[in-house]
Coordinates of C-alpha atoms in Angstrom, one line a residue:
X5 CA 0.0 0.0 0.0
X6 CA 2.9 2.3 0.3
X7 CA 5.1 2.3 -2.9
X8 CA 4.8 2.0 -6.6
X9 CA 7.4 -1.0 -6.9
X10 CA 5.3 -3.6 -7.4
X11 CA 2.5 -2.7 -9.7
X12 CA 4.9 -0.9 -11.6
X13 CA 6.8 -4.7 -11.6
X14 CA 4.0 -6.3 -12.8
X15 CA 3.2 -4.1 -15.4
X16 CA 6.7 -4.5 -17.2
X17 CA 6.7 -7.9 -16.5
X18 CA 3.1 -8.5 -18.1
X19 CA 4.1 -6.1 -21.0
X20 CA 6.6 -7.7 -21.7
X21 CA 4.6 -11.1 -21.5
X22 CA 6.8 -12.6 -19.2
X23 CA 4.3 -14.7 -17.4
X24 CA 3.4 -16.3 -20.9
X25 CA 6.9 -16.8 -21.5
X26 CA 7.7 -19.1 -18.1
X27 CA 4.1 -20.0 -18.0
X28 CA 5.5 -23.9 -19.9
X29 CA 8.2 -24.2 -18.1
X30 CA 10.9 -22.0 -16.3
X31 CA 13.5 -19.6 -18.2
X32 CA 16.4 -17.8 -16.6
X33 CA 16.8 -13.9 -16.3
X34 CA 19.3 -14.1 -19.2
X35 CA 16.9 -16.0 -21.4
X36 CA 14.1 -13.9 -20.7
X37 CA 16.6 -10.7 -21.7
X38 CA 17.5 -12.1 -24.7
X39 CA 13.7 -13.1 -25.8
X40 CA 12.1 -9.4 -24.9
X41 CA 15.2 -7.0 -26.0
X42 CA 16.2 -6.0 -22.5
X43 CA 18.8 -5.5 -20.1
X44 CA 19.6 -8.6 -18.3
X45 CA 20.1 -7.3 -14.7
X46 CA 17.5 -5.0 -14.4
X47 CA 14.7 -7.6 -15.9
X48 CA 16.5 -9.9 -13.1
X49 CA 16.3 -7.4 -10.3
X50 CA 12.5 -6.5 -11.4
X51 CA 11.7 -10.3 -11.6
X52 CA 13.6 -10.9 -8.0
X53 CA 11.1 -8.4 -6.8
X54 CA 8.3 -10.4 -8.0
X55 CA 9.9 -13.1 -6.4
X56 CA 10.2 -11.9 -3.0
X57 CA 6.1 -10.9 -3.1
X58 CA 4.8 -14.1 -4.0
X59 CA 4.2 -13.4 -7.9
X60 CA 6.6 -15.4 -9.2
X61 CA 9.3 -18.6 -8.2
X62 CA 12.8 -18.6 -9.0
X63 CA 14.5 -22.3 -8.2
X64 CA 18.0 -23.0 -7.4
X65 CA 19.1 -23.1 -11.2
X66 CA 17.8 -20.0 -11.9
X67 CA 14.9 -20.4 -13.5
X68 CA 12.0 -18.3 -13.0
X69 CA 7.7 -19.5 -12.9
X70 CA 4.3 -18.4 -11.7
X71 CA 3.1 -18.9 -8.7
X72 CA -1.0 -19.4 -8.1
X73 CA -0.9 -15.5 -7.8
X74 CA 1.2 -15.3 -10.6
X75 CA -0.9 -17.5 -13.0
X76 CA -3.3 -14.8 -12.6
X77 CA -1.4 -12.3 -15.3
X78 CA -2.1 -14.9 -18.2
X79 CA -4.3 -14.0 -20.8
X80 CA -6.8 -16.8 -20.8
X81 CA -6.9 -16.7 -16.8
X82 CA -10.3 -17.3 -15.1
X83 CA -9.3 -15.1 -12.5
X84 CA -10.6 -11.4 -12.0
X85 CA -7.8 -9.7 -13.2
X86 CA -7.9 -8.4 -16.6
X87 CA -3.8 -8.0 -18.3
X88 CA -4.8 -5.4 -20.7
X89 CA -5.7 -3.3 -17.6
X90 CA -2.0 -4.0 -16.9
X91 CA 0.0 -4.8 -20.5
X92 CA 2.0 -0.6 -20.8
X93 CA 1.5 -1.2 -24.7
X94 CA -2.5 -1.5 -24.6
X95 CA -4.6 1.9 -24.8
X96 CA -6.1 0.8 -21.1
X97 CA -2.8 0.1 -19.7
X98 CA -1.5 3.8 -21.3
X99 CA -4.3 5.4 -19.8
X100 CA -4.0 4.0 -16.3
X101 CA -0.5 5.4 -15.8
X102 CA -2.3 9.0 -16.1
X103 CA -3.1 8.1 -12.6
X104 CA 0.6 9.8 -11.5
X105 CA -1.5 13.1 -12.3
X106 CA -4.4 12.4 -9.2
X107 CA -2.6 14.8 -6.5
X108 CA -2.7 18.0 -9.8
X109 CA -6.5 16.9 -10.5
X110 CA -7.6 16.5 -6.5
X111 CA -6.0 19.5 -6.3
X112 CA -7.5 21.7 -10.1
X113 CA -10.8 19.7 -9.6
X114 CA -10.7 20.3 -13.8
X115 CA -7.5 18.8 -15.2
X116 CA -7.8 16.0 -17.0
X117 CA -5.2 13.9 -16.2
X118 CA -4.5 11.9 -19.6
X119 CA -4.0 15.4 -21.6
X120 CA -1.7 16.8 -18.8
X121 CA 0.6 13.2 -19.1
X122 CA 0.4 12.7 -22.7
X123 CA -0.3 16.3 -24.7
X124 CA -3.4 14.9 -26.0
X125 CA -7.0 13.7 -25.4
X126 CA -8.0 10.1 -24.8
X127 CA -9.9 10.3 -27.8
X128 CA -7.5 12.0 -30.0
X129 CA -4.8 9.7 -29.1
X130 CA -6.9 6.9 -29.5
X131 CA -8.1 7.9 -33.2
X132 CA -4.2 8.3 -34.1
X133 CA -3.4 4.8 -34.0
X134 CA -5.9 2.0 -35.4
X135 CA -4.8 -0.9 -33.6
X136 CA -5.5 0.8 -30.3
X137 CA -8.7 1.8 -31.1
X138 CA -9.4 -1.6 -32.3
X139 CA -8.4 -3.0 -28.9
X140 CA -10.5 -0.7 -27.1
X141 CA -13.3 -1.2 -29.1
X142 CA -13.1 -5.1 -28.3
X143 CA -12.5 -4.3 -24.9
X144 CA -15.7 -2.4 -24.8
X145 CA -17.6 -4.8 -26.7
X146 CA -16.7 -7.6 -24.7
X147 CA -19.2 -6.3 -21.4
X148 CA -21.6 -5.3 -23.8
X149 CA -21.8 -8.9 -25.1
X150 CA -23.0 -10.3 -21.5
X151 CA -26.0 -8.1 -21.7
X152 CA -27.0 -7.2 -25.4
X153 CA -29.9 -10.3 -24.9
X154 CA -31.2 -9.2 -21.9
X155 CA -31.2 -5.6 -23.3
X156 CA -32.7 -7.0 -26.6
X157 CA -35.3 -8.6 -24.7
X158 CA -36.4 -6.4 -21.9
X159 CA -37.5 -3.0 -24.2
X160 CA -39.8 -2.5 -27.3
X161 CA -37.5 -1.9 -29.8
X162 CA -39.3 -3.3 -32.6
X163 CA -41.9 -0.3 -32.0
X164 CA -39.3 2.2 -32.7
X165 CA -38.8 1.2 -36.6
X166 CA -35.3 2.4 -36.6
X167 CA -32.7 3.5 -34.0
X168 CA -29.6 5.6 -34.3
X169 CA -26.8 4.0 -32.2
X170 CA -24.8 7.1 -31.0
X171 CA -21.4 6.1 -30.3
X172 CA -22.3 2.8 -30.5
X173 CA -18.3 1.7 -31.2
X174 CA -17.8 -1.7 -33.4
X175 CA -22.0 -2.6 -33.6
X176 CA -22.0 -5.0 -31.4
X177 CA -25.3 -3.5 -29.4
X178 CA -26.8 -3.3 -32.7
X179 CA -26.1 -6.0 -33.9
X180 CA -27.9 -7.8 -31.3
X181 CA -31.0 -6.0 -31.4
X182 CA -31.5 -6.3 -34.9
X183 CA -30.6 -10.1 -34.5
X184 CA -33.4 -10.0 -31.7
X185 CA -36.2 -8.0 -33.4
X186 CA -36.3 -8.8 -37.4
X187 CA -38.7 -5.8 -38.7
X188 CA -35.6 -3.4 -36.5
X189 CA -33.5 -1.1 -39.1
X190 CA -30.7 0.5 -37.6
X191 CA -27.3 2.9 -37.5
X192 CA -24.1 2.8 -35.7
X193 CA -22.3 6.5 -35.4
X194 CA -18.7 6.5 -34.4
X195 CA -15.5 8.1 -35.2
X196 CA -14.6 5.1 -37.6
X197 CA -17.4 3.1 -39.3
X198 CA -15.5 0.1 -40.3
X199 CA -15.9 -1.7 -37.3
X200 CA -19.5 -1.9 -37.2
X201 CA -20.0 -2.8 -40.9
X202 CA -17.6 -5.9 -40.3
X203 CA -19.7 -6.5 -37.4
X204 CA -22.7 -6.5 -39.4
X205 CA -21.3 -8.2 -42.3
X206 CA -20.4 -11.0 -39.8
X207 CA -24.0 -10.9 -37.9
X208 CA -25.6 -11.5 -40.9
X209 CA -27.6 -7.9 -40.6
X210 CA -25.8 -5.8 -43.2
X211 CA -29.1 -5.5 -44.7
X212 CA -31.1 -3.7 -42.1
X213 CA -28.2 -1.5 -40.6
X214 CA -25.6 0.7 -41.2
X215 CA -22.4 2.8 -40.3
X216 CA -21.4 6.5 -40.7
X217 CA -18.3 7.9 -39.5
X218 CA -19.1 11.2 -37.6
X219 CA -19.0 12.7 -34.3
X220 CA -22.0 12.7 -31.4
X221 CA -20.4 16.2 -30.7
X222 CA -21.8 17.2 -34.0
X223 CA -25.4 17.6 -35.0
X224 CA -26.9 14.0 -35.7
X225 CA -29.1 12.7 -38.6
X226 CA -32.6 13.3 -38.1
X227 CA -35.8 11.1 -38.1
X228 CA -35.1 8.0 -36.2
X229 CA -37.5 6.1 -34.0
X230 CA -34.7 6.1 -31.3
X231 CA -31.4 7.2 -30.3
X232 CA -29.3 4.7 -28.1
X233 CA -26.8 6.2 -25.9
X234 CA -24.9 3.1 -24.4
X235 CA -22.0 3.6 -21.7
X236 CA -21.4 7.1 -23.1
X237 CA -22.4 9.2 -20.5
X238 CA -19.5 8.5 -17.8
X239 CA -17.1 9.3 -20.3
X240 CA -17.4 13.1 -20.7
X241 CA -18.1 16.0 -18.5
X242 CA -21.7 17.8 -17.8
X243 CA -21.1 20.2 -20.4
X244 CA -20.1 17.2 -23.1
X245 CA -23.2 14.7 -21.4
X246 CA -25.5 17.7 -22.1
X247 CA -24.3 18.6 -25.6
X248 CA -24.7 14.6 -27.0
X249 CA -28.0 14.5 -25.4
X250 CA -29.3 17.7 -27.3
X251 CA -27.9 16.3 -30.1
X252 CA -30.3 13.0 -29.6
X253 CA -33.4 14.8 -28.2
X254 CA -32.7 17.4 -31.9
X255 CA -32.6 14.4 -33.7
X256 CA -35.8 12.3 -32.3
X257 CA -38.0 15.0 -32.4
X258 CA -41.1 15.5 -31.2
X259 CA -41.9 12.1 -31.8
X260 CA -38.4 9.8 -31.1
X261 CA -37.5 8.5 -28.3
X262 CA -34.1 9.3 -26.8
X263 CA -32.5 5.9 -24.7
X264 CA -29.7 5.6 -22.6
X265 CA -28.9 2.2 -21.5
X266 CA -26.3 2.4 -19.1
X267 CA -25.0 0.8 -15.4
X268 CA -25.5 3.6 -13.3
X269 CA -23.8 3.9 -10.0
X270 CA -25.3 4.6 -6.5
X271 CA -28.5 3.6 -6.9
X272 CA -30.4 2.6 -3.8
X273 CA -29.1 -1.4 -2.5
X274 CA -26.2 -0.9 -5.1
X275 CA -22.6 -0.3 -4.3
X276 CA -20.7 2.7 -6.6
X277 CA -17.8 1.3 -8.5
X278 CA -15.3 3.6 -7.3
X279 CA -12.6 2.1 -9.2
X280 CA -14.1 2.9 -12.3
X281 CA -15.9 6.2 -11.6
X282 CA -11.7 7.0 -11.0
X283 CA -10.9 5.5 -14.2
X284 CA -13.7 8.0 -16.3
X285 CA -12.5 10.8 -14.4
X286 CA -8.5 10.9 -15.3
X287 CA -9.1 8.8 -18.4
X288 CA -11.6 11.1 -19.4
X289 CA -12.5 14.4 -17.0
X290 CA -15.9 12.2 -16.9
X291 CA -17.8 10.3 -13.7
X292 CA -19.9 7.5 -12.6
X293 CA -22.9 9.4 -12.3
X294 CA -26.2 8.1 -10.8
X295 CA -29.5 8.0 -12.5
X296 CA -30.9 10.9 -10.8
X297 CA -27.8 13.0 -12.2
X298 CA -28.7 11.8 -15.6
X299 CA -31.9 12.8 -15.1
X300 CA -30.7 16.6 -14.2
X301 CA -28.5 16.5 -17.2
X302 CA -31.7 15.1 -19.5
X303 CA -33.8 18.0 -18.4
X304 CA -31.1 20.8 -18.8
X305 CA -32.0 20.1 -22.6
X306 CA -35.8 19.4 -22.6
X307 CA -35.8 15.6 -21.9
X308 CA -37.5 13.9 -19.6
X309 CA -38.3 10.6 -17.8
X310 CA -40.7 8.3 -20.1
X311 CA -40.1 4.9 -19.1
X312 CA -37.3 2.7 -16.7
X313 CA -36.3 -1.0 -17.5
X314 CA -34.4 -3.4 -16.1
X315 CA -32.0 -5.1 -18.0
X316 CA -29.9 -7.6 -16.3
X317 CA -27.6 -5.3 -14.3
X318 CA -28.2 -2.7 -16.2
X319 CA -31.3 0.0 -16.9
X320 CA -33.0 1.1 -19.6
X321 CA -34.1 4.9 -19.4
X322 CA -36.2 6.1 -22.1
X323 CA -36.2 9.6 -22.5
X324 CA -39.2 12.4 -24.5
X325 CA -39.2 16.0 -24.7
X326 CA -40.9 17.1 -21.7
X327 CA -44.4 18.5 -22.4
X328 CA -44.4 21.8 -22.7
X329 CA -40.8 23.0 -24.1

């Protein structure tokens, strides 16, 4: 709890896959040096340090393994911990060393801490290299996978005719809705619209949807039964939240629906994920906000509460221009 050694430890040695490396059998320091292009004795002295606290096992010839903890850093684990939260060359594990910057934002209450440690937005710096954004879009889709049938299942879609998936990332939200409700035409928005038509492609939907390339920032196409904002609100500040949702309620009109289908933190029984609601603020200057807050933020631009829904762990908030405005 009192230094940086050892997570910092574990990071290089999972970046530079060393517990896939030993994970078939043991390899010396020198071995491992030779594999990943480093120095010998400091990889020794970082993997010593992983000895002494249990990660990994070094036996009398030198050789270095995993111990129960240690088979935890593998890829295909069945543990909780996730490597790319922890692998330095993966858009996550960048992101979480903007964490160094906490005491300047605790102290601003408005820095965003990934700009201040790399010169850049998230977002920016995601859009400049494809693989990342790739990776992250995976990474994303991955959660959204557990729940896109129990989403699918637990609104109306069907009623809405067509729905405008605003920063709906590689499709895969759409994708299962339109696989859920066949009559369901549909439209993924995002900053690169290859993804989602692969996705498509691959769903066998490519007939009822497609993908644009544009920004929710930006004015939105018009005349959609419904405009889907999925895990999109913890990333930005108020200002930002407000902004995409006037874009949606512009868009819907009088007579479309605006939803956001999100996991929203502190509601009553629930605990907040305060690991994450730390994660949107110096990944993104965002937060964790609770339904309520949405709610405030909805109204700011002349939405309002239609409808809630359950859907698995998450909720389903429908949103109409309030009568009225």
């Amino acid at each position: 709890m009192s230094d940086l050694i050892t997570p910092m430890s574990i990071r290089v040695a999972v970046t530079l896959r060393v517990p896939q490396k030993i994970s078939g059998g043991g390899l010396t320091a020198e071995a491992l040096a030779a594999d990943t292009n480093t120095d010998p004795d400091v990889l020794e002295r970082i993997l010593l340090h992983l000895v002494s606290v249990g990660v990994l096992t070094r036996d009398d010839g030198g050789l270095f393994g995993l111990t129960r903890i240690g088979d935890q850093l593998l890829v295909d684990n069945d543990m909780a911990v996730n490597p790319d939260f922890l692998d330095l060359n993966t858009v996550v594990g960048r992101a979480e060393l903007s964490f160094v910057r906490l005491p300047d934002v605790v102290r601003s209450g408005d820095t965003v801490a990934y700009s201040a440690q790399y010169g850049t937005s998230f977002w920016d710096d995601l859009g400049k290299e494809p693989s990342s954004a790739v990776h992250f879009d995976q990474v994303m889709a991955e959660g959204m996978k557990k729940r896109v049938q129990a989403i699918a299942q637990s609104y109306d879609w069907e009623a809405l005719g067509s729905v405008v998936d605003v920063g709906g990332g590689n499709g895969t939200l759409l994708a299962g809705l339109l696989r859920a409700h066949p009559s369901l035409r549909g439209t993924v928005i995002d900053r690169d619209a290859d993804p989602a038509t692969r996705t498509f492609r691959d769903a066998g939907v490519s007939d009822r949807a497609k993908a644009l390339s544009g920004s929710f920032l930006e004015p939105l196409p018009p005349g959609a039964g419904g405009y889907v904002v999925s895990r999109i609100q913890s990333d930005w500040n108020d200002a930002h939240v407000r902004t995409i949702l006037g874009h949606c309620a512009d868009a819907a009109g009088a007579r479309g629906r605006v939803i956001v289908v999100d996991e929203f933190a502190a509601e009553a029984g629930a605990r907040t994920d305060s690991e994450t609601d730390l994660r949107m603020l110096m990944y993104y200057g965002g937060k964790e906000r609770t339904m309520e807050q949405v709610h405030e933020l909805a109204a700011d631009v002349g939405l309002s509460v239609r409808s809630l829904r359950r859907a698995a762990d998450w909720t389903i908030m429908e949103l109409s221009p309030t009568p009225g405005d």
